mmCIF file of C-alpha atoms and ligand atoms in Angstrom:
data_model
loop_
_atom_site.group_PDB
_atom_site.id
_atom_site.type_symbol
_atom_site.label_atom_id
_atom_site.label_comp_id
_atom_site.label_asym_id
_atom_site.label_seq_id
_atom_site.Cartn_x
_atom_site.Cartn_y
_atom_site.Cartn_z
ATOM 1 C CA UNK A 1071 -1.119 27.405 26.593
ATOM 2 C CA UNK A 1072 -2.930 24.906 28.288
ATOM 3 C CA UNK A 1073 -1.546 21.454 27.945
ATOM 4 C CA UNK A 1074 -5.062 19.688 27.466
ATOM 5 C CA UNK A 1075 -6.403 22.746 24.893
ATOM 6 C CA UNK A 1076 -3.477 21.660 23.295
ATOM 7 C CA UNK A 1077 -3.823 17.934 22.967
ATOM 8 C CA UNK A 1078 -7.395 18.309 22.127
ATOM 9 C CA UNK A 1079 -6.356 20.689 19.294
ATOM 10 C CA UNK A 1080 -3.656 18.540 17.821
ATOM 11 C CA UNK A 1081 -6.271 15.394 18.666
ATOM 12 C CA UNK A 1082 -8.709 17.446 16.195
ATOM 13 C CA UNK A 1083 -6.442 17.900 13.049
ATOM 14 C CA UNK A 1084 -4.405 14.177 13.391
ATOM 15 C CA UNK A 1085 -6.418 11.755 11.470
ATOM 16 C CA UNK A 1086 -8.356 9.155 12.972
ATOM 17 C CA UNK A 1087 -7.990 5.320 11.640
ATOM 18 C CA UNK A 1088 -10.229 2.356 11.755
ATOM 19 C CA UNK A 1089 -9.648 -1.337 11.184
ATOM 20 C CA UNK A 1090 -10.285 -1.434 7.138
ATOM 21 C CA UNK A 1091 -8.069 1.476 6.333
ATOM 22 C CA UNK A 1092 -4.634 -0.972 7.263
ATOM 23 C CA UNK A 1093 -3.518 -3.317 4.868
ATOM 24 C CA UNK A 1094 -1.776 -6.473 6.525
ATOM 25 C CA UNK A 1095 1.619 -7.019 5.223
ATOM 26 C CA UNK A 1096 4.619 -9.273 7.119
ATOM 27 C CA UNK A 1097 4.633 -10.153 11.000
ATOM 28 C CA UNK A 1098 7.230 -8.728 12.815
ATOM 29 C CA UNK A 1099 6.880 -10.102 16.560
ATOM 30 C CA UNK A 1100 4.992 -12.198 18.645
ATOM 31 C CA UNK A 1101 4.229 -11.729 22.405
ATOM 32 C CA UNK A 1102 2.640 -12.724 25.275
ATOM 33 C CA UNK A 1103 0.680 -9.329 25.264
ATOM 34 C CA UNK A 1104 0.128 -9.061 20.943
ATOM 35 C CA UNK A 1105 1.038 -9.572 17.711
ATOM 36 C CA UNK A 1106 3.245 -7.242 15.630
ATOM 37 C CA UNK A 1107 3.213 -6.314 11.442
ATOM 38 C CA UNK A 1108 4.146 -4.339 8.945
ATOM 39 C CA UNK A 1109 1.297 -2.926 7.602
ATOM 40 C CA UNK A 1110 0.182 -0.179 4.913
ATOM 41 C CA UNK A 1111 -2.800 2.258 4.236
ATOM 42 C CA UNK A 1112 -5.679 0.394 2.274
ATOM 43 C CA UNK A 1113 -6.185 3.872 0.085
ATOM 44 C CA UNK A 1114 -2.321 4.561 -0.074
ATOM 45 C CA UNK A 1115 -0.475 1.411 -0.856
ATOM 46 C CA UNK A 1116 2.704 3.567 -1.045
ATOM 47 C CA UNK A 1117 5.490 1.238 -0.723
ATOM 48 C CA UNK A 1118 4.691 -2.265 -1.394
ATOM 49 C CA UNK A 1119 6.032 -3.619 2.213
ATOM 50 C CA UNK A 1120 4.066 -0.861 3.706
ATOM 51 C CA UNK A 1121 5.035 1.700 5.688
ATOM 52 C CA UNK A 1122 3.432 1.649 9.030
ATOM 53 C CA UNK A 1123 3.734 -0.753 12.005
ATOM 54 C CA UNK A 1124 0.714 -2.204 13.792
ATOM 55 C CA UNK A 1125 0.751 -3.801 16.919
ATOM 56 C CA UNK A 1126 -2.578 -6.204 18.212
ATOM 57 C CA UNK A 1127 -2.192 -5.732 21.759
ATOM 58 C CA UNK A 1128 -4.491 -7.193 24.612
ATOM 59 C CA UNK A 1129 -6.019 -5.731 27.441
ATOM 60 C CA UNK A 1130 -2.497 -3.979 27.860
ATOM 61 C CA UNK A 1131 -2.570 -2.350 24.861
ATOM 62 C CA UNK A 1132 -4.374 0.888 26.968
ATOM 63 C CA UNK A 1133 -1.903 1.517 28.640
ATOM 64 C CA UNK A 1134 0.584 1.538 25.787
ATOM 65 C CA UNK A 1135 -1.821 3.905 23.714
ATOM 66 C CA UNK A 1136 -1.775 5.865 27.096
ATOM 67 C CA UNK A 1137 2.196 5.984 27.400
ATOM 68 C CA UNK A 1138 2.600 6.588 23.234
ATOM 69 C CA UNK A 1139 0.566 9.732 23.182
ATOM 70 C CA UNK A 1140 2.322 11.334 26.460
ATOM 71 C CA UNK A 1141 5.656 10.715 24.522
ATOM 72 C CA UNK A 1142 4.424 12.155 21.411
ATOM 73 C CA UNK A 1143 3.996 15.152 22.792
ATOM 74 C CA UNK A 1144 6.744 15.454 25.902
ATOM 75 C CA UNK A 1145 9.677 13.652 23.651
ATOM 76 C CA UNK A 1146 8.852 12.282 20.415
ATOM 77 C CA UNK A 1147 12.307 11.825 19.359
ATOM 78 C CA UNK A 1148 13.206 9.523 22.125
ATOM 79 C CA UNK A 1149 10.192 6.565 20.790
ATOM 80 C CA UNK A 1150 9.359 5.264 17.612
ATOM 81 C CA UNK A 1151 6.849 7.817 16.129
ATOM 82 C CA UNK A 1152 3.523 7.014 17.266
ATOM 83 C CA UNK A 1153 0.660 8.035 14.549
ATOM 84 C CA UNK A 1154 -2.855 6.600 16.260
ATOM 85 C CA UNK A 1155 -4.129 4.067 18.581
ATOM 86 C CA UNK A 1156 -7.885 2.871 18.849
ATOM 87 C CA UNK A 1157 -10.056 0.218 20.183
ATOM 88 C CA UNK A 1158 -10.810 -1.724 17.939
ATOM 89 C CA UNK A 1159 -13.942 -4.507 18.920
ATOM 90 C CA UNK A 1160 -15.864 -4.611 15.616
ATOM 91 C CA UNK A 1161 -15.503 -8.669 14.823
ATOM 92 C CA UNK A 1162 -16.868 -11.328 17.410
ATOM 93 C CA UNK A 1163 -13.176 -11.863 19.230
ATOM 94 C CA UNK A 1164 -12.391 -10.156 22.139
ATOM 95 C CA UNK A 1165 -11.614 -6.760 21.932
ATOM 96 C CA UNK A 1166 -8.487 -5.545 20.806
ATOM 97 C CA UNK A 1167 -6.183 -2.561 20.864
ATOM 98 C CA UNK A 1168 -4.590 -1.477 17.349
ATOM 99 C CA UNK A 1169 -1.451 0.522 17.906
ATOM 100 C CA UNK A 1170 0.070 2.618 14.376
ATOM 101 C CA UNK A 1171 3.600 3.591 14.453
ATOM 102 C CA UNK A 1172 5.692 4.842 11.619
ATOM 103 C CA UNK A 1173 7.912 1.727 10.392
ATOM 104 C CA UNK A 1174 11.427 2.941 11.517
ATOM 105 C CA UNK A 1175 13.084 0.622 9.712
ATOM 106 C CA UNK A 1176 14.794 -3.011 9.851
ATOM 107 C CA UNK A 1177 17.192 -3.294 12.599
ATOM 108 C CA UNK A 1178 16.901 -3.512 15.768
ATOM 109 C CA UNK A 1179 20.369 -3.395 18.444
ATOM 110 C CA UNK A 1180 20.088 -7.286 18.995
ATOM 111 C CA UNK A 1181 20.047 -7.333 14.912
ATOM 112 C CA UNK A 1182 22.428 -5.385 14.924
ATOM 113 C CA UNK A 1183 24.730 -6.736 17.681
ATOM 114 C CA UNK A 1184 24.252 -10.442 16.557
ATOM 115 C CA UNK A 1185 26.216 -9.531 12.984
ATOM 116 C CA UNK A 1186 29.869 -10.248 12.906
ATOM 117 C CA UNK A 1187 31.011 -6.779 11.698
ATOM 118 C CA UNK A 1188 29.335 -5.036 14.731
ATOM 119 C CA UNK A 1189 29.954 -2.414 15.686
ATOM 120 C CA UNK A 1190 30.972 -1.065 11.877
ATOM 121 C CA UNK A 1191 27.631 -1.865 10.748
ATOM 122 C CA UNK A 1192 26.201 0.777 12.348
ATOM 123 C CA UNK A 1193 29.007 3.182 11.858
ATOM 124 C CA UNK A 1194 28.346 2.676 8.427
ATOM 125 C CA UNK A 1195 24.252 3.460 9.045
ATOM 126 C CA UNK A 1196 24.713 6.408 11.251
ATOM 127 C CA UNK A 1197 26.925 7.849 8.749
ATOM 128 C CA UNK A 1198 25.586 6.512 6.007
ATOM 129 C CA UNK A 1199 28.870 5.284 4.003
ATOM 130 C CA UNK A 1200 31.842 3.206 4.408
ATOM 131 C CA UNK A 1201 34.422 4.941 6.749
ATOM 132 C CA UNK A 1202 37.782 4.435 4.923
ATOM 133 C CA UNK A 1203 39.839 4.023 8.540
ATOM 134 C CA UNK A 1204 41.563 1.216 9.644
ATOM 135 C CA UNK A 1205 39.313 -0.866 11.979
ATOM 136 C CA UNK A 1206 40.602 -0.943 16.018
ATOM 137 C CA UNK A 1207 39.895 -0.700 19.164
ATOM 138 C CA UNK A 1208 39.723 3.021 19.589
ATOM 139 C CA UNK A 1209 37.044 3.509 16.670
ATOM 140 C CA UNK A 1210 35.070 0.363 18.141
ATOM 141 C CA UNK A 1211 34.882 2.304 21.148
ATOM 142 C CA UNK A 1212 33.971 5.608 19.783
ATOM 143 C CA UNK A 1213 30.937 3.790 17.582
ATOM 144 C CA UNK A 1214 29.553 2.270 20.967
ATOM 145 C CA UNK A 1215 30.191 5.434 22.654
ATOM 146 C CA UNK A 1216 27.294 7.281 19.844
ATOM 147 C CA UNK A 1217 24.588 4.154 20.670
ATOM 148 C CA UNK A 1218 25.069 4.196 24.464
ATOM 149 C CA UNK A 1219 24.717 8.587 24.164
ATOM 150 C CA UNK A 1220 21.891 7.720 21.488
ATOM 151 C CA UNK A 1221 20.349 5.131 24.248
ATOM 152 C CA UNK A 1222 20.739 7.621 27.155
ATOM 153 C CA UNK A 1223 19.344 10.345 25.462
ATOM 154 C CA UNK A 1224 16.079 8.726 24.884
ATOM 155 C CA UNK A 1225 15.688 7.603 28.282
ATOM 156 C CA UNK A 1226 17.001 10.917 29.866
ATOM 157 C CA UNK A 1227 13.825 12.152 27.537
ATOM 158 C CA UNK A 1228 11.236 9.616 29.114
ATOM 159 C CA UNK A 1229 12.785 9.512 32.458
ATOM 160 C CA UNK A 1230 12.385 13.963 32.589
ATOM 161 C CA UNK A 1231 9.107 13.066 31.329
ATOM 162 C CA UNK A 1232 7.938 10.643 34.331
ATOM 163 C CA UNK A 1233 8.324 7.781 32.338
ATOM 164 C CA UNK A 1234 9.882 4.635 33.285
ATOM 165 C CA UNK A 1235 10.410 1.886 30.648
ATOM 166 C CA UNK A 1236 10.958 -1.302 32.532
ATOM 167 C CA UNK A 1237 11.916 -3.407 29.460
ATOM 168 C CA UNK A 1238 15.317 -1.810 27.914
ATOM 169 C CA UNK A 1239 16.751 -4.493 26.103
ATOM 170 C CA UNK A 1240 18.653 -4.756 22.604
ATOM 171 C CA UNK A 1241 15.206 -6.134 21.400
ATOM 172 C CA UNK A 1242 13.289 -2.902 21.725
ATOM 173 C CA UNK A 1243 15.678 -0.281 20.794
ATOM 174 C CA UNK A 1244 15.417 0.367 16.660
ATOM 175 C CA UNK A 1245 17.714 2.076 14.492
ATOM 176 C CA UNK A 1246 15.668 4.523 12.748
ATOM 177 C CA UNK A 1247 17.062 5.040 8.923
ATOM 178 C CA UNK A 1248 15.283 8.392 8.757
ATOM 179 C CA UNK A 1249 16.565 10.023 11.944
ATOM 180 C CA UNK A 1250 19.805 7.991 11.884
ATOM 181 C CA UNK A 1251 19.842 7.184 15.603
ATOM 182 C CA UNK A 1252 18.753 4.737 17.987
ATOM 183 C CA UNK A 1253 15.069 5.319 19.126
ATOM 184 C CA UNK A 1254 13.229 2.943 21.745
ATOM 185 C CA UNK A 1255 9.711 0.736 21.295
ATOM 186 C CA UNK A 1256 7.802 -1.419 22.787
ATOM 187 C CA UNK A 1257 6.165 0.859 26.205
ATOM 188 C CA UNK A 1258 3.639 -2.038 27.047
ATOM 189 C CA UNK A 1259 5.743 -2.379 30.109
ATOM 190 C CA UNK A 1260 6.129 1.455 30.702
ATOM 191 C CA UNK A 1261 4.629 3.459 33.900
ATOM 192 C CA UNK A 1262 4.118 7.517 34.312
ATOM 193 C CA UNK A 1263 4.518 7.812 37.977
ATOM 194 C CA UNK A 1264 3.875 11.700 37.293
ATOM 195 C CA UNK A 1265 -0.095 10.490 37.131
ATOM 196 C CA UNK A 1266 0.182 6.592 38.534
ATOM 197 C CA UNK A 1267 -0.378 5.053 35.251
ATOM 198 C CA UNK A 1268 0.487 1.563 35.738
ATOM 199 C CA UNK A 1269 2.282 2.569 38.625
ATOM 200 C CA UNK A 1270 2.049 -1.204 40.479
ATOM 201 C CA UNK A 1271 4.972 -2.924 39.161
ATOM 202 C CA UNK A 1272 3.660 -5.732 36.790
ATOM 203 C CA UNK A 1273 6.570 -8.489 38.226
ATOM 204 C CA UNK A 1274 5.460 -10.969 34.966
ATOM 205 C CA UNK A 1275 6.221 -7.953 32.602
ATOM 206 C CA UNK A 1276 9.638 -7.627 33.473
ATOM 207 C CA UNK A 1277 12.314 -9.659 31.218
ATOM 208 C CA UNK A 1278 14.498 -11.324 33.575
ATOM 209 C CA UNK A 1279 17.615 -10.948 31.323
ATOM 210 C CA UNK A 1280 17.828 -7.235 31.798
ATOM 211 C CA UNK A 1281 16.072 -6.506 34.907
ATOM 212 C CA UNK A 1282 17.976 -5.098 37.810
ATOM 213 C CA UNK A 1283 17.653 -6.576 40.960
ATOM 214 C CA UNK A 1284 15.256 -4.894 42.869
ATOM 215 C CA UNK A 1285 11.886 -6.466 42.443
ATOM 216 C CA UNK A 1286 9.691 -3.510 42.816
ATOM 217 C CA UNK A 1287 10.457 -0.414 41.532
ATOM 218 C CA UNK A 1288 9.022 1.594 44.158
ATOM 219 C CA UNK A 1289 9.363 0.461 48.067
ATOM 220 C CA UNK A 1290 6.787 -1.840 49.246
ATOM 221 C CA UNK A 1291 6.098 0.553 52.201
ATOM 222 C CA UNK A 1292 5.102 3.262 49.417
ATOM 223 C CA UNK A 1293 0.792 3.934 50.330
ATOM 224 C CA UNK A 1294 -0.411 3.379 46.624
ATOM 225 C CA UNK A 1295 -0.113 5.818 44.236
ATOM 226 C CA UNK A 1296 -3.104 8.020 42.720
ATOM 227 C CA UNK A 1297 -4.758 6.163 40.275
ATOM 228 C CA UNK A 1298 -5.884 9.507 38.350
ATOM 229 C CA UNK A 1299 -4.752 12.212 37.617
ATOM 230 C CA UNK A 1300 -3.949 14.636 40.019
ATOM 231 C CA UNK A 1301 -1.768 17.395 41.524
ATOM 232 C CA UNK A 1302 1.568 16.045 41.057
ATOM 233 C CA UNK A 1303 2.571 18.073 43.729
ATOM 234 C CA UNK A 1304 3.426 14.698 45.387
ATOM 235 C CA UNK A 1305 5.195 12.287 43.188
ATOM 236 C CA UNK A 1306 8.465 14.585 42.348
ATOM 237 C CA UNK A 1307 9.100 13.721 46.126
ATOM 238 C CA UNK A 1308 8.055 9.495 45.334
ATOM 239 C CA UNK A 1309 10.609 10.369 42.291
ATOM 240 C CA UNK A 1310 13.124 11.364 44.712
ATOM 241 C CA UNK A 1311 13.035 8.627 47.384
ATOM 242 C CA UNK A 1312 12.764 5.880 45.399
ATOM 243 C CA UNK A 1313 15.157 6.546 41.727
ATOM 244 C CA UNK A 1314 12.587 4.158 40.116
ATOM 245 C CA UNK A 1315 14.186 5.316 36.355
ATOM 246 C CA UNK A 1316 17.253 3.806 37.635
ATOM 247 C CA UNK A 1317 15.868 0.262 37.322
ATOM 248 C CA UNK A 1318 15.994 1.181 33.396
ATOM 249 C CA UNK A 1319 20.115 2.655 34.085
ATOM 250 C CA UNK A 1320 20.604 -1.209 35.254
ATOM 251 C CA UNK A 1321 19.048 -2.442 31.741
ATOM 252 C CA UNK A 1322 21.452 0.639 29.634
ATOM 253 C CA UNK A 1323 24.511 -0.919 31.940
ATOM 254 C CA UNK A 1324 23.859 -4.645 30.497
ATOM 255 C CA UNK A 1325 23.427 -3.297 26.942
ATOM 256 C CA UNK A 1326 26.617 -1.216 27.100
ATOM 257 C CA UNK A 1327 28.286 -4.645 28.863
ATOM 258 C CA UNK A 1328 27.164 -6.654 25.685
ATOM 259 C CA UNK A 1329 28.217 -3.899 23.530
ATOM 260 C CA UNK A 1330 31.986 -4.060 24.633
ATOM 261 C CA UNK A 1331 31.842 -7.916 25.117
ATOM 262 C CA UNK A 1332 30.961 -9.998 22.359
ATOM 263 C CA UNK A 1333 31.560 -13.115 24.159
ATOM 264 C CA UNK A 1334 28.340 -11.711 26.387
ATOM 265 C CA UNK A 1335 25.836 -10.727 23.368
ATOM 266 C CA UNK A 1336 24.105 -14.273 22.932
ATOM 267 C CA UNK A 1337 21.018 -15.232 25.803
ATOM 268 C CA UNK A 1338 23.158 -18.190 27.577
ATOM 269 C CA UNK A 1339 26.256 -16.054 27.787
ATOM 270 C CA UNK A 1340 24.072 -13.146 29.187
ATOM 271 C CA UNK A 1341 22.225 -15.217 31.617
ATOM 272 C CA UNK A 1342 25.297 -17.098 32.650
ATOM 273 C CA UNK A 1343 27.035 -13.578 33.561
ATOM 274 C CA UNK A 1344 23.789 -12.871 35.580
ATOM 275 C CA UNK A 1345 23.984 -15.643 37.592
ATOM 276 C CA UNK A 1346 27.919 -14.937 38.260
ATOM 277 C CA UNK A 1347 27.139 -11.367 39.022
ATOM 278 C CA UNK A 1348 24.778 -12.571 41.504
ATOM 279 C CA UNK A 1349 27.377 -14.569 42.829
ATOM 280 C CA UNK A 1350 29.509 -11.981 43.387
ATOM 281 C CA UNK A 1351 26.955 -9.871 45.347
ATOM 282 C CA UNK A 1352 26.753 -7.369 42.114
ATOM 283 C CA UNK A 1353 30.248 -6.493 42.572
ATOM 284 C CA UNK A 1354 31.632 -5.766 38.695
ATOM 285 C CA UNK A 1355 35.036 -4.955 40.292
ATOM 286 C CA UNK A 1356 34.930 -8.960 42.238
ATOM 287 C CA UNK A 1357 32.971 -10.048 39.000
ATOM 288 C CA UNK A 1358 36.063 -8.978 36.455
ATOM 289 C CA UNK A 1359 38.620 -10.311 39.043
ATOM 290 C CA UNK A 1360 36.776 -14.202 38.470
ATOM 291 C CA UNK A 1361 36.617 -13.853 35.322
ATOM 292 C CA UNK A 1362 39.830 -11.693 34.345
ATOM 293 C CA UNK A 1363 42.297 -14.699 34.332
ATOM 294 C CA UNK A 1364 40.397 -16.668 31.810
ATOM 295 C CA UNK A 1365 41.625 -14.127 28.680
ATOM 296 C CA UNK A 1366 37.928 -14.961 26.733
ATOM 297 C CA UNK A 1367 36.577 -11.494 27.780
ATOM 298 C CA UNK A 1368 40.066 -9.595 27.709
ATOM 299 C CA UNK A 1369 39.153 -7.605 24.310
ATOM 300 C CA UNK A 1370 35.861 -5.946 26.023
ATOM 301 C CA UNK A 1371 38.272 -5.006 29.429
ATOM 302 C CA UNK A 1372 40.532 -3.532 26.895
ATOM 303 C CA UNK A 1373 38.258 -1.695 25.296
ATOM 304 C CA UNK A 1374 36.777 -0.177 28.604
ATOM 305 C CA UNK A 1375 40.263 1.020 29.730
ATOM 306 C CA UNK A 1376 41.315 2.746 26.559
ATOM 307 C CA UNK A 1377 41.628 6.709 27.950
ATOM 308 C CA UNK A 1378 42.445 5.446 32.066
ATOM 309 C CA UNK A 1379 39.322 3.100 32.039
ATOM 310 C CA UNK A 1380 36.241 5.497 32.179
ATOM 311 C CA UNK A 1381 34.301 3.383 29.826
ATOM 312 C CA UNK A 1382 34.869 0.806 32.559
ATOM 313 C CA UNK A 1383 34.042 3.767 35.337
ATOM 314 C CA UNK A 1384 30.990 4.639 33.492
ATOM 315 C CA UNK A 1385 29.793 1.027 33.003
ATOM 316 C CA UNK A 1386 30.383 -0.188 36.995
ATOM 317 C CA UNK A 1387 28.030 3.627 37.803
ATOM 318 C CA UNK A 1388 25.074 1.775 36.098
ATOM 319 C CA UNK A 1389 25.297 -1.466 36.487
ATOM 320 C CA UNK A 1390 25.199 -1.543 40.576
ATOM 321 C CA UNK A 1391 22.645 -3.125 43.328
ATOM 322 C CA UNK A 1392 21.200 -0.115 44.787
ATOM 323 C CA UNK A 1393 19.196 2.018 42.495
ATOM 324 C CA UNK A 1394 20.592 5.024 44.198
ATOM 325 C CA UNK A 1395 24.004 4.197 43.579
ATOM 326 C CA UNK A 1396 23.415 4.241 39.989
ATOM 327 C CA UNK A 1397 24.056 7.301 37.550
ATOM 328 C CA UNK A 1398 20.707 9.341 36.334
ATOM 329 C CA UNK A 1399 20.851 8.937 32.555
ATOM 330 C CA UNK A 1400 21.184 13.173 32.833
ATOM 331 C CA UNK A 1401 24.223 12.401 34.839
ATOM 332 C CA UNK A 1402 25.397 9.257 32.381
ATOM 333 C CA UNK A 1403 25.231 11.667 29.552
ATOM 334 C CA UNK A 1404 27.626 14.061 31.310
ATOM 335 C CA UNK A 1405 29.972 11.350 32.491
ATOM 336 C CA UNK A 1406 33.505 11.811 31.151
ATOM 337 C CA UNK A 1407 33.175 9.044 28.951
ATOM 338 C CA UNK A 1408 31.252 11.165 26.562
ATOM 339 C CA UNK A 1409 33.695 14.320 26.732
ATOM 340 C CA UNK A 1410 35.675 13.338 24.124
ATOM 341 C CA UNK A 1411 35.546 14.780 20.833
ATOM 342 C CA UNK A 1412 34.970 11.352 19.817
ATOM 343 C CA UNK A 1413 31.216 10.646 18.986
ATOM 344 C CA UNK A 1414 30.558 10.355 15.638
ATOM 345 C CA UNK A 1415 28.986 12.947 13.235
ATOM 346 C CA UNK A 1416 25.498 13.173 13.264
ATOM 347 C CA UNK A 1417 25.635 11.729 16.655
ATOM 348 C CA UNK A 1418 22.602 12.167 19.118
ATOM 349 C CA UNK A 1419 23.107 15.856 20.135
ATOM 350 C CA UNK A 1420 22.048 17.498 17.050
HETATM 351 P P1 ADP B 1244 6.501 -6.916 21.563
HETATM 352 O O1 ADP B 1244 5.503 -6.612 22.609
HETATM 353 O O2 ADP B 1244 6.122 -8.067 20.679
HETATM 354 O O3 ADP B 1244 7.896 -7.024 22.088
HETATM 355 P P2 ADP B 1244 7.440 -4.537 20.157
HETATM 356 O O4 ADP B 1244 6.753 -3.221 20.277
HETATM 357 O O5 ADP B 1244 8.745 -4.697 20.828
HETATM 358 O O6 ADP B 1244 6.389 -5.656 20.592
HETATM 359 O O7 ADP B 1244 7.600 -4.855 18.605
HETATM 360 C C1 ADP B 1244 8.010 -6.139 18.147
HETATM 361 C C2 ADP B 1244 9.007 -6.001 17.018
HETATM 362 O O8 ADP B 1244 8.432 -5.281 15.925
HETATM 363 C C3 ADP B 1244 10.246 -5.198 17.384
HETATM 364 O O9 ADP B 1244 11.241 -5.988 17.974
HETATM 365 C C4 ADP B 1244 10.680 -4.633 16.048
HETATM 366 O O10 ADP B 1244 11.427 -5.607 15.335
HETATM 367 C C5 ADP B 1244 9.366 -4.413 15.322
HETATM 368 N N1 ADP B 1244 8.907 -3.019 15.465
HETATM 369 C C6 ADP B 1244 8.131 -2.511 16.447
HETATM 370 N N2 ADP B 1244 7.893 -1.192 16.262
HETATM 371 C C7 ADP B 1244 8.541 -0.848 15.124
HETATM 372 C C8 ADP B 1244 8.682 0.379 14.371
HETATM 373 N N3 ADP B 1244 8.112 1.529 14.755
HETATM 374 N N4 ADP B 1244 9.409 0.341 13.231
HETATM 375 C C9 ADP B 1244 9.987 -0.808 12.824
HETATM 376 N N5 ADP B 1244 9.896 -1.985 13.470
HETATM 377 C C10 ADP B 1244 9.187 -2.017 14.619
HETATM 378 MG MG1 MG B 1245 9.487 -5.781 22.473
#
């Protein structure tokens, strides 16, 4: 079957949306690059806090629409489920690009990681009831060992797809209550380097916090990419010499760091270790050694060195200065830190 027969087909029997048929309801973000709310269908007010997500975007917003549609059909379950996206320039403001989702529900990881009982607050919404255990170490572990396979399986799903993110961050990853496992958002950042869609590295999109180090994804000495598409004959071997999905392994690394560390889950703390890490030419091994003696962060090294430290292994393959020294999230996902019989029920393989 021919892949554009088929998205014209699907195109044909998906309805189509316009400006009056959404009902505003609460705001849920602000950018630089749009406005986020909750929002329900004018002829089906089925819940009353609606049950739909629109985002505003700006001149950005195409490329998004671009990057939700490709993921709809190559990985859906990696993304937030994507239902329409128009143009929508029928008042006297500048035009604007309305972006649907299905409202996936409440939390996002950074909600989720600022509450004092995390990790077993999402224990309890993966599983969906109160696990009657006692509370330690070893099930902390296993808990963030489910959202960092959850996390990696949804980029190993973009990444396979040509899809780079460029803005993983606690922020944009949301628990969805009806799938029961992490999903990511927010792919105004995102590039397909399969057709060169947004394929020169917007520097101003990138969030500091979670960026790795390299500034541009792909080597400066790369000749441009195509701008349309084309044979992609040629970009498996750009793929290959440049690892630009690690740059979103580097962003996975700092979450799973902030997951094990509570000390590091705030923005100063984060930053802070940033600038140390830089300090210590992105050396976690030098990096732990500085910090080691201190006894703050000793909980989070004890947690990576439960089963001969290959949560610690798996976290110092990510987080590293050259892309290519990085894990693949493919590779991640088969890292011995996942072997265990330990992920929870319902966890992201089924
Ligand atoms: P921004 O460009 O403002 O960062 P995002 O796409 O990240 O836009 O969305 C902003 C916020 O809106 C998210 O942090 C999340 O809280 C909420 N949100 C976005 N998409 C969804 C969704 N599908 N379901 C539930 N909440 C969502
Ligand atoms: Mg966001």
């Amino acid at each position: 079957f021919d892949m554009f027969v088929l998205a014209f087909v699907e195109r044909l029997f998906r309805p189509t949306y316009k400006k009056d048929d959404f009902v505003l309801g609460k705001k849920l973000g602000e950018g630089s690059f749009g406005v986020v709310y909750r929002v329900s269908l004018a002829n089906k007010p089925s819940s009353k806090e609606g049950d739909l997500v629109l985002k505003k975007a700006t001149e950005y917003g195409a490329v998004e629409i671009w990057m939700n549609e490709r993921v709809r059909r190559a990985c859906a379950s990696s993304c937030a489920d994507f239902v329409y996206g128009f143009l929508e320039s029928s008042s006297k403001k500048a035009a604007e690009y309305w972006l649907i989702w299905r409202f996936e529900g409440d939390a996002t990881l950074t909600d989720l990681m600022q509450n004092r009982e995390f990790p077993y607050n999402v224990e309890t919404l993966i599983l969906g009831e109160v696990q009657d255990l006692p509370k330690g170490l070893e099930r902390e572990n296993r808990i963030i060992q489910t959202i960092m396979g959850q996390i990696l399986f949804a980029l190993d799903g973009l990444h396979s797809t040509g899809i780079v993110h460029r803005d993983i961050k606690p922020q944009n990853i949301i628990f969805s209550e009806e799938s029961r496992t992490f999903k990511i958002i927010d792919l105004g950042a995102a590039t397909d380097l399969r057709v060169g869609i947004n394929y020169i590295p917007k520097e101003f999109l990138l969030d500091p916090r979670y960026a790795a180090p390299e500034q541009y994804i792909m080597s400066t000495q790369t000749p441009s990419a195509p701008s349309v598409p084309v044979a992609t004959a040629l970009s498996p071997v750009l793929w290959q010499l440049n690892l630009p999905d690690r740059f979103d392994i580097y962003s996975a690394g700092l979450i799973f760091l902030q997951m094990a560390f509570p000390g590091l889950r705030s923005d100063n703390s984060l930053i802070q270790f940033n600038r140390q890490l830089k300090r210590c030419d992105y050396d976690l091994v030098a990096w732990r050694k500085t910090v080691e003696a201190r006894g703050e962060l000793r909980r989070g090294f004890e947690l990576l060195d439960l089963d001969g430290g290959i949560g610690w292994e798996l976290l110092t393959s990510m987080v590293r200065y050259k892309a290519r020294k990085r894990l693949s999230a493919k590779a991640a996902l088969a890292h011995p830190y996942f072997d265990r019989e330990g992920l929870l029920a319902l966890s992201f393989m089924q």
